[in-house]
PDB file of C-alpha atoms in Angstrom:
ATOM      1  CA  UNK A  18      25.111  23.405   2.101  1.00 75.00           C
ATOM      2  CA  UNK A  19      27.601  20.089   1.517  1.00 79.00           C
ATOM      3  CA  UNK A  20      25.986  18.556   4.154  1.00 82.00           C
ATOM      4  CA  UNK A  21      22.450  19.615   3.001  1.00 85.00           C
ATOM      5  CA  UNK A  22      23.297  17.593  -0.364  1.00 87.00           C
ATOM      6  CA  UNK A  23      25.527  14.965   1.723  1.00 87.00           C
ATOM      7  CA  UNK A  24      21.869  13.964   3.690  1.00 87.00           C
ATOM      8  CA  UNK A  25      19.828  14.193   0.608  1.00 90.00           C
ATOM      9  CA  UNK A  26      22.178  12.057  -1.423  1.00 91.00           C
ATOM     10  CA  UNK A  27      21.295   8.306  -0.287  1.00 89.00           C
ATOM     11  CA  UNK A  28      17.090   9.766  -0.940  1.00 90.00           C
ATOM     12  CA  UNK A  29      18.210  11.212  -4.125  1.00 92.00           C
ATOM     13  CA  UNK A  30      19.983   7.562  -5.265  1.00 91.00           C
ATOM     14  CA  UNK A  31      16.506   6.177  -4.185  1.00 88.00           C
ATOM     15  CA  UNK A  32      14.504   8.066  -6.360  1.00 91.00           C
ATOM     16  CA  UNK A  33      17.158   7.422  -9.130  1.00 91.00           C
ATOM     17  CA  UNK A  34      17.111   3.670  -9.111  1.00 87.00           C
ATOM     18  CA  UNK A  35      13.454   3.436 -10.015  1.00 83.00           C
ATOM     19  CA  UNK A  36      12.855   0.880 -12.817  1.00 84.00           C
ATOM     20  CA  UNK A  37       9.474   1.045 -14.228  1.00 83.00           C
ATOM     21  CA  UNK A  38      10.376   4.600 -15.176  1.00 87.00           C
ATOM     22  CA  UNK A  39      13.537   3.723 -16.538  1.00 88.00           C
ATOM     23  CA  UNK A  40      11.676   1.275 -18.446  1.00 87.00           C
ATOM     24  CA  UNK A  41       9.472   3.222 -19.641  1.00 87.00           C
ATOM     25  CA  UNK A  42      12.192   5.832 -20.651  1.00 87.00           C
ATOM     26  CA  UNK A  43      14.065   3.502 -22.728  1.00 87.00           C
ATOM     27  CA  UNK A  44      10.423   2.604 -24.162  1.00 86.00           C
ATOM     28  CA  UNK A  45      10.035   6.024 -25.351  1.00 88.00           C
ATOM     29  CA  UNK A  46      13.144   6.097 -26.948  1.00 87.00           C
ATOM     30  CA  UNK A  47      12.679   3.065 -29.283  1.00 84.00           C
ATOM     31  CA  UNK A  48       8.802   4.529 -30.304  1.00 83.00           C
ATOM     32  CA  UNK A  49       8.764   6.047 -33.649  1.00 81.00           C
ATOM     33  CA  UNK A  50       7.945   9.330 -31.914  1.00 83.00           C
ATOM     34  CA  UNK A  51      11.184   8.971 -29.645  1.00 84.00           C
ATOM     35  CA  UNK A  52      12.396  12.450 -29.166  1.00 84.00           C
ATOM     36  CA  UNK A  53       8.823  13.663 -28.900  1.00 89.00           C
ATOM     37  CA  UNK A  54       8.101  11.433 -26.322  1.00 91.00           C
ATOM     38  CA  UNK A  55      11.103  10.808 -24.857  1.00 91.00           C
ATOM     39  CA  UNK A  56      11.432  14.952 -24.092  1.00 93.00           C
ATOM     40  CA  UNK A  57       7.859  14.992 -22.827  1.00 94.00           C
ATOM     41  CA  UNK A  58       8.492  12.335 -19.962  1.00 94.00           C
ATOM     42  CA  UNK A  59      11.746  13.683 -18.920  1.00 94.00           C
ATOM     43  CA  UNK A  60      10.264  17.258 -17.859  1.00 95.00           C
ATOM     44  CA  UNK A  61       7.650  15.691 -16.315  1.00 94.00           C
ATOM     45  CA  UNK A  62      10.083  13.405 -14.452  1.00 95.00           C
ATOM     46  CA  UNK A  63      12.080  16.693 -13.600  1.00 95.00           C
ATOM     47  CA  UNK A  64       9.291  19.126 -12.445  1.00 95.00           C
ATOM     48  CA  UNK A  65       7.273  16.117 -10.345  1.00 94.00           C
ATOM     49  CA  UNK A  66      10.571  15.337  -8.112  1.00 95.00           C
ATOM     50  CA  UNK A  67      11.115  19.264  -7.561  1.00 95.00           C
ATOM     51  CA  UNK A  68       7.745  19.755  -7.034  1.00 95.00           C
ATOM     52  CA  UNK A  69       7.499  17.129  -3.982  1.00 93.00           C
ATOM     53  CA  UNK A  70      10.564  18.339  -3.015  1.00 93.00           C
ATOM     54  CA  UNK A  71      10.050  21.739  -2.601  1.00 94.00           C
ATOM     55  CA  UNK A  72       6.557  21.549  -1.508  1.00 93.00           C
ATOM     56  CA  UNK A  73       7.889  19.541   1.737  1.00 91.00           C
ATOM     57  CA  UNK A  74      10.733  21.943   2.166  1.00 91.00           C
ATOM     58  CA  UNK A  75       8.494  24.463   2.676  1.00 89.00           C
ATOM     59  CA  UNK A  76       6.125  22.646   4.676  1.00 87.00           C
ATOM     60  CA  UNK A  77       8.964  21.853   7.126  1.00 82.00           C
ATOM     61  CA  UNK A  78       8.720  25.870   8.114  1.00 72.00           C
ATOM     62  CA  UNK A  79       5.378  25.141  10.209  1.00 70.00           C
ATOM     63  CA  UNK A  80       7.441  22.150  12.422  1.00 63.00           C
ATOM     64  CA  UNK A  81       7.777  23.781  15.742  1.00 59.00           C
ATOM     65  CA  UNK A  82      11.507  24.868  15.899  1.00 56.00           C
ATOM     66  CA  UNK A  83      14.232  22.971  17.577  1.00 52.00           C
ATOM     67  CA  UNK A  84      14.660  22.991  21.460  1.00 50.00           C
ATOM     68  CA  UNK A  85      17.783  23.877  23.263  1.00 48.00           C
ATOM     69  CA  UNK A  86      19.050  20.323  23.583  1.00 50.00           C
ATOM     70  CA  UNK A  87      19.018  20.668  19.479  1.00 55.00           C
ATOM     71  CA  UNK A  88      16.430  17.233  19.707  1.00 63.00           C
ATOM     72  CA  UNK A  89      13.695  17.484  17.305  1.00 72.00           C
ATOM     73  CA  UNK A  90      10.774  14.860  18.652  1.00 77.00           C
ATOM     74  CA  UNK A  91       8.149  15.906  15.562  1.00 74.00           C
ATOM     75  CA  UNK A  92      10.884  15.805  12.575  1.00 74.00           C
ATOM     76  CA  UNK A  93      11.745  12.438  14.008  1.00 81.00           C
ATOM     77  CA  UNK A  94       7.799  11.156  14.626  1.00 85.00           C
ATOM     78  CA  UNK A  95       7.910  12.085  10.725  1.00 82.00           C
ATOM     79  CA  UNK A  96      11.006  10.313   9.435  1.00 83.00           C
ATOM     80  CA  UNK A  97       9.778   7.238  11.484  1.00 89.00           C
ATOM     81  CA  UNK A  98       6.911   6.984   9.785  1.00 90.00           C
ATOM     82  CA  UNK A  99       7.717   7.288   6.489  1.00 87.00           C
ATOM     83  CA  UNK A 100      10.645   4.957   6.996  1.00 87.00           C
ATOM     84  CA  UNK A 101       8.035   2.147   8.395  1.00 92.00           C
ATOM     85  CA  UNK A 102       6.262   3.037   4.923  1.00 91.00           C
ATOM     86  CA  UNK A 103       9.464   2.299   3.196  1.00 88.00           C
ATOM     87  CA  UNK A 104       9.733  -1.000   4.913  1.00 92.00           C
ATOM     88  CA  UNK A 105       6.153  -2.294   4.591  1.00 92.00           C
ATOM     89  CA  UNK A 106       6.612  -1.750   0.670  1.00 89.00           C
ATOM     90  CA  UNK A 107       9.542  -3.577   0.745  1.00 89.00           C
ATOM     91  CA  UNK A 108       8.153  -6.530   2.274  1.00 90.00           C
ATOM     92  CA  UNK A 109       4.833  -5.928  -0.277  1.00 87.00           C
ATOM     93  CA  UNK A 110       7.217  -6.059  -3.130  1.00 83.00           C
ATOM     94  CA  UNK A 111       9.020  -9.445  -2.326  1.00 86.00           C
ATOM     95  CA  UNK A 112       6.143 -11.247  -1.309  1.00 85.00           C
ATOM     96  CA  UNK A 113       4.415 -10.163  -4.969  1.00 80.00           C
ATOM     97  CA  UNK A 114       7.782 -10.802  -6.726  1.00 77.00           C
ATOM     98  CA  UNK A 115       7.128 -13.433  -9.949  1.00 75.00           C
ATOM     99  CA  UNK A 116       7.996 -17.315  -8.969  1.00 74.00           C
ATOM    100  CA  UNK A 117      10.098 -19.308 -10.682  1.00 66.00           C
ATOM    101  CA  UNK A 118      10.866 -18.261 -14.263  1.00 66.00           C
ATOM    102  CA  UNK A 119       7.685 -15.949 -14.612  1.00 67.00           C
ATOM    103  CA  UNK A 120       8.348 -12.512 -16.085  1.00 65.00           C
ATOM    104  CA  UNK A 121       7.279  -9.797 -14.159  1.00 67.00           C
ATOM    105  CA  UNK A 122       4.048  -8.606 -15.724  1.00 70.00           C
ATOM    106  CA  UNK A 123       4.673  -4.975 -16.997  1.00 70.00           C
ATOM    107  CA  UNK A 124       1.449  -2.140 -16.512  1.00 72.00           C
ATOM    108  CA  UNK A 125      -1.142  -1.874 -19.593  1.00 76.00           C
ATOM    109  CA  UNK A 126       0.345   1.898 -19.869  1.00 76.00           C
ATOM    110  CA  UNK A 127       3.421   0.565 -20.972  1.00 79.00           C
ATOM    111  CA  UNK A 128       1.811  -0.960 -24.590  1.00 75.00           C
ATOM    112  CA  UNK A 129       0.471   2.461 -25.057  1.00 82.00           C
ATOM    113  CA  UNK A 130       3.376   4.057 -25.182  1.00 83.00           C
ATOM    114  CA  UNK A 131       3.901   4.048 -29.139  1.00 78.00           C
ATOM    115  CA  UNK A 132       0.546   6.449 -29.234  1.00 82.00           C
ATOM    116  CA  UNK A 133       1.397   8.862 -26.151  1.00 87.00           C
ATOM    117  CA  UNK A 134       1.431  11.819 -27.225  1.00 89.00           C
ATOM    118  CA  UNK A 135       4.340  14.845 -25.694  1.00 91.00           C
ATOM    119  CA  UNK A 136       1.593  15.963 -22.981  1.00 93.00           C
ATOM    120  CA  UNK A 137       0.673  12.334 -22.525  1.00 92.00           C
ATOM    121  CA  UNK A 138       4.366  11.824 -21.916  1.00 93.00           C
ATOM    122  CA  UNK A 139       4.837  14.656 -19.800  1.00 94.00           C
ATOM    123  CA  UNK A 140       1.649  13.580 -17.408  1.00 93.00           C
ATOM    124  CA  UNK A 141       3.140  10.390 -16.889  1.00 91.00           C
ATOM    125  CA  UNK A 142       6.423  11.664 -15.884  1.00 92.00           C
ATOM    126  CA  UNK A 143       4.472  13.870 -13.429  1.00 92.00           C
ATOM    127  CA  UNK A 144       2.202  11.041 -11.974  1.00 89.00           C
ATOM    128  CA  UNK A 145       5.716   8.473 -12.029  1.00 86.00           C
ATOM    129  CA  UNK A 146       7.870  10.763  -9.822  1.00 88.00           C
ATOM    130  CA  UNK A 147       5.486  13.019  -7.851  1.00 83.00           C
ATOM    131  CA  UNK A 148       2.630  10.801  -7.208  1.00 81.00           C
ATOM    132  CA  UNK A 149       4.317   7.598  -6.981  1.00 83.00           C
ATOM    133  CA  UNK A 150       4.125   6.438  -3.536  1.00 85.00           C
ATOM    134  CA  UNK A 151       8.123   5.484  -3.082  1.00 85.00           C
ATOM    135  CA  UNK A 152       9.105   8.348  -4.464  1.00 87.00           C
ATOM    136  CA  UNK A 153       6.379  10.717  -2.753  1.00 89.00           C
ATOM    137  CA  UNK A 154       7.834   9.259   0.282  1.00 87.00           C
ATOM    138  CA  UNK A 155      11.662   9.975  -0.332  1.00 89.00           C
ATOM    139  CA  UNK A 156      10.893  13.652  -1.466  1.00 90.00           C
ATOM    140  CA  UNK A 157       9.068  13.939   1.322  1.00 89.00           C
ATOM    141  CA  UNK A 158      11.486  12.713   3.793  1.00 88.00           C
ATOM    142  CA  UNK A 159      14.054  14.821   1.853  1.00 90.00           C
ATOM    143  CA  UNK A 160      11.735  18.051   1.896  1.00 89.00           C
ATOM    144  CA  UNK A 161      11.572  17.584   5.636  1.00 86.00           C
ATOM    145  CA  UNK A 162      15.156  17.236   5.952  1.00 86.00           C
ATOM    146  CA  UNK A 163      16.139  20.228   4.162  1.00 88.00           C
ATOM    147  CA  UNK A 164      13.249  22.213   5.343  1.00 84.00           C
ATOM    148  CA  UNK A 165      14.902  21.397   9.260  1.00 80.00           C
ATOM    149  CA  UNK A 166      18.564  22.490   8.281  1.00 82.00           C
ATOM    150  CA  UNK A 167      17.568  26.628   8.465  1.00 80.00           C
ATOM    151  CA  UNK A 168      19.545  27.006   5.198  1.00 84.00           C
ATOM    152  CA  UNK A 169      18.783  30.263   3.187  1.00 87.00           C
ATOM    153  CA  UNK A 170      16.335  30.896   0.742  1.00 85.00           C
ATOM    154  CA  UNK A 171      19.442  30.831  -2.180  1.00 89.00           C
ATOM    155  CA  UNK A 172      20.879  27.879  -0.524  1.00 90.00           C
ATOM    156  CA  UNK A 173      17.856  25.708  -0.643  1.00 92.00           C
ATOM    157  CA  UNK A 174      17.237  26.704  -4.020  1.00 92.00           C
ATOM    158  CA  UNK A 175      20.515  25.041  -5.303  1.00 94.00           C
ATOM    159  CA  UNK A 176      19.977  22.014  -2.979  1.00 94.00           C
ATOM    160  CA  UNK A 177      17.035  20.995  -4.804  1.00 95.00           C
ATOM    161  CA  UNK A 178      18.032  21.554  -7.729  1.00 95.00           C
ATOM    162  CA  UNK A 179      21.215  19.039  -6.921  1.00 95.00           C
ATOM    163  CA  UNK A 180      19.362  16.759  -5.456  1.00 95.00           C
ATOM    164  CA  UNK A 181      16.446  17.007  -9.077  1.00 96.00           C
ATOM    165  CA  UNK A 182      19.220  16.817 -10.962  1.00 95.00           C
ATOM    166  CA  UNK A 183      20.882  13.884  -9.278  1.00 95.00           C
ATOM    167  CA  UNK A 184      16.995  11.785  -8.505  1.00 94.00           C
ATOM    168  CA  UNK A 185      16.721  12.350 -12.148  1.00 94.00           C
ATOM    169  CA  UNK A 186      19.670  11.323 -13.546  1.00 94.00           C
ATOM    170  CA  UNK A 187      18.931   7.975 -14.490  1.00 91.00           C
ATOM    171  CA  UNK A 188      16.091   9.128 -16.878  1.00 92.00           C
ATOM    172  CA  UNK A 189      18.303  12.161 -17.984  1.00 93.00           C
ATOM    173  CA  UNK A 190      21.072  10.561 -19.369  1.00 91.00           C
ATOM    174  CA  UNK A 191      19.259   7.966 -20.662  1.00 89.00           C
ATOM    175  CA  UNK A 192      17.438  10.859 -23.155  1.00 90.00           C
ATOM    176  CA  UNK A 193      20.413  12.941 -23.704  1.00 90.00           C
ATOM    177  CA  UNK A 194      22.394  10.337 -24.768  1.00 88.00           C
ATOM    178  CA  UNK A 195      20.025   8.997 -27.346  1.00 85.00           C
ATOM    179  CA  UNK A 196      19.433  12.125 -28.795  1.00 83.00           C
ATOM    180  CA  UNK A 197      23.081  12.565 -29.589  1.00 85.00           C
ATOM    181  CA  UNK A 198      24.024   9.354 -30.257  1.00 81.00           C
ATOM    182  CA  UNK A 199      21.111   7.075 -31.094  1.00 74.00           C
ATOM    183  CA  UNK A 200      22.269   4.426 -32.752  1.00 73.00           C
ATOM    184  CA  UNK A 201      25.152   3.468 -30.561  1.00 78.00           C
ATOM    185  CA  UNK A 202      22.901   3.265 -27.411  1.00 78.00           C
ATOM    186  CA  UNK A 203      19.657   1.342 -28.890  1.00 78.00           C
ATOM    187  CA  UNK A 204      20.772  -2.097 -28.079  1.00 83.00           C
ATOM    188  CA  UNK A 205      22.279  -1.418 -24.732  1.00 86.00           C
ATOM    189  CA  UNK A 206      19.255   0.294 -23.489  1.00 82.00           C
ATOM    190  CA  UNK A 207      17.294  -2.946 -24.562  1.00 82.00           C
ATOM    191  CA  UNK A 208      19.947  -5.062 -22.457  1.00 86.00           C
ATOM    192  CA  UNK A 209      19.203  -2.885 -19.900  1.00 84.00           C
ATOM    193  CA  UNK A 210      15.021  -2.612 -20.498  1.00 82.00           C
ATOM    194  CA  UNK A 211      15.260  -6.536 -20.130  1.00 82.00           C
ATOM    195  CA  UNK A 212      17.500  -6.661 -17.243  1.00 83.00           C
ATOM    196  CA  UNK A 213      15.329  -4.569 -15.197  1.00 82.00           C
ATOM    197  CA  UNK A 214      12.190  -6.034 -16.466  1.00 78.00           C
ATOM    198  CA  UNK A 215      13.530  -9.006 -15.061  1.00 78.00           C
ATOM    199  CA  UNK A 216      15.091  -7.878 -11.352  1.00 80.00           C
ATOM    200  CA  UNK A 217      12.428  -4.943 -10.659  1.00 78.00           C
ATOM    201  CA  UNK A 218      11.188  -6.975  -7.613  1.00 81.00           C
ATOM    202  CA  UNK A 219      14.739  -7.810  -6.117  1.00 84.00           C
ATOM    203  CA  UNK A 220      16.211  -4.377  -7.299  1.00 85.00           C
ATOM    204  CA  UNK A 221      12.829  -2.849  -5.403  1.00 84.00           C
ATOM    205  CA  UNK A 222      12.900  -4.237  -2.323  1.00 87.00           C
ATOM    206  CA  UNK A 223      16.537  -3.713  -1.712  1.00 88.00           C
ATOM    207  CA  UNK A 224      16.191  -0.069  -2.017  1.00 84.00           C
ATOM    208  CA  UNK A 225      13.234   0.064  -0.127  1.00 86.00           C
ATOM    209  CA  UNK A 226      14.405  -1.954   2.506  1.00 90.00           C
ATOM    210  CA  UNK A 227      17.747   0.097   3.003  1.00 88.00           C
ATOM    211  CA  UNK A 228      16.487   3.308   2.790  1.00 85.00           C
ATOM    212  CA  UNK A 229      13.553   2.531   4.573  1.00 87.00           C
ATOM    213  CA  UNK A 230      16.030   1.706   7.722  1.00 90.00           C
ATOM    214  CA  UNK A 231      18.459   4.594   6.943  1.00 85.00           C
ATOM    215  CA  UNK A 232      15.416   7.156   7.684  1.00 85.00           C
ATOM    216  CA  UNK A 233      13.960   4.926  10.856  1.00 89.00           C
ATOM    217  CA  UNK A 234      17.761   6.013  12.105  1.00 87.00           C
ATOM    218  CA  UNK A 235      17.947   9.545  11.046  1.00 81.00           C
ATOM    219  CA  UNK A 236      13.991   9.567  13.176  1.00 83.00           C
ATOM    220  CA  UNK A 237      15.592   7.934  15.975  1.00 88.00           C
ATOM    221  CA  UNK A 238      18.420  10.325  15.992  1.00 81.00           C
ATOM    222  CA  UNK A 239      16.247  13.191  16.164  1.00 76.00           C
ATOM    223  CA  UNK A 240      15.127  12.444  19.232  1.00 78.00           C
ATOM    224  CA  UNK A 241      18.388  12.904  20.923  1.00 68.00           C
TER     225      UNK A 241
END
């Protein structure tokens, strides 16, 4: 099981270092309806990542099973094709990256915010981690990978929940620390909202680009 979570880690990091929801997180929590909102988005965060995850996981159970030489050709066809993915966004994210001293424009949802309401906020936390097409990718690939390690049904259970817990993290803490201490941590979140405002494109395709070409490996391995 340590080197279920040990695999899923560097996917669960990518997932984690997402900054439009972070963003948006730290958005919520400066709205007059901050806790409300705030809450809403964070289970929606929570239950899209597991969702992806688990629905992969247990798609991996119809992969023909591994041959005697322990290679498995359609597990790798899989992880090199999402990692391609990976990379093509990469590239599609520094070639639309703002020139000069342009700020990066931000979505129209985002000016909304204020007047979401908690199942507005919870939808978008859904659509953000499930149906967002980096992160649909790297639960996939993770679903895949767990789904191929014949773990037991208690065993998977926990993995996923580690590696929720740990893609979600930088929206969790985020929420539980305002909520305990929320005048401390408004004007470091809104250091932080600006920072990543500001680097999303550079921050982006970094993380795309490197995990893109950690999965083409772990495809290529699988053929061996």
């Amino acid at each position: 099981m340590g080197q279920a979570i040990g695999q899923l880690l560097p996917l669960a990091l990518g997932i984690a270092i997402s900054p439009l929801p972070i963003i948006a997180g730290i958005l919520m929590l400066m709205s007059p309806r901050a806790r409300t909102t705030s809450v809403g988005f964070l289970l929606g965060w929570i239950a899209g990542i597991a969702i992806v995850a688990t629905v992969f996981t247990l798609l991996s159970s119809v992969l023909p099973e591994a041959s005697d030489d322990t290679s498995k050709p359609v597990l790798g066809v899989v992880q090199l094709v999402l990692g391609v993915l990976l990379v093509l966004m990469a590239v599609k994210q520094w070639r639309g990256r703002p020139q000069g001293d342009v700020l990066p424009e931000m979505p129209k949802w985002m000016k909304q915010i204020d007047g979401m309401s908690f199942v507005a906020t919870l939808g978008l936390g859904l659509l953000l981690s499930g149906a967002n097409p980096k992160n649909l990718l790297l639960g996939a690939s993770a679903g895949m990978t767990l789904g191929a390690l014949g773990l037991s049904g208690g065993e998977v259970t926990i993995v996923i929940v580690c590696f929720t817990v740990l893609a979600a993290s930088t929206v969790l803490i985020p929420v539980v620390g305002f909520l305990l201490a929320s005048g401390a941590l408004r004007e470091p979140l809104g250091r932080l909202r600006d920072w990543l405002q500001a680097e999303n494109a550079v921050i982006m395709t970094v993380l795309l680009l490197v995990l893109g070409v950690t999965i083409i490996g772990k495809g290529i391995a699988a053929f061996s």
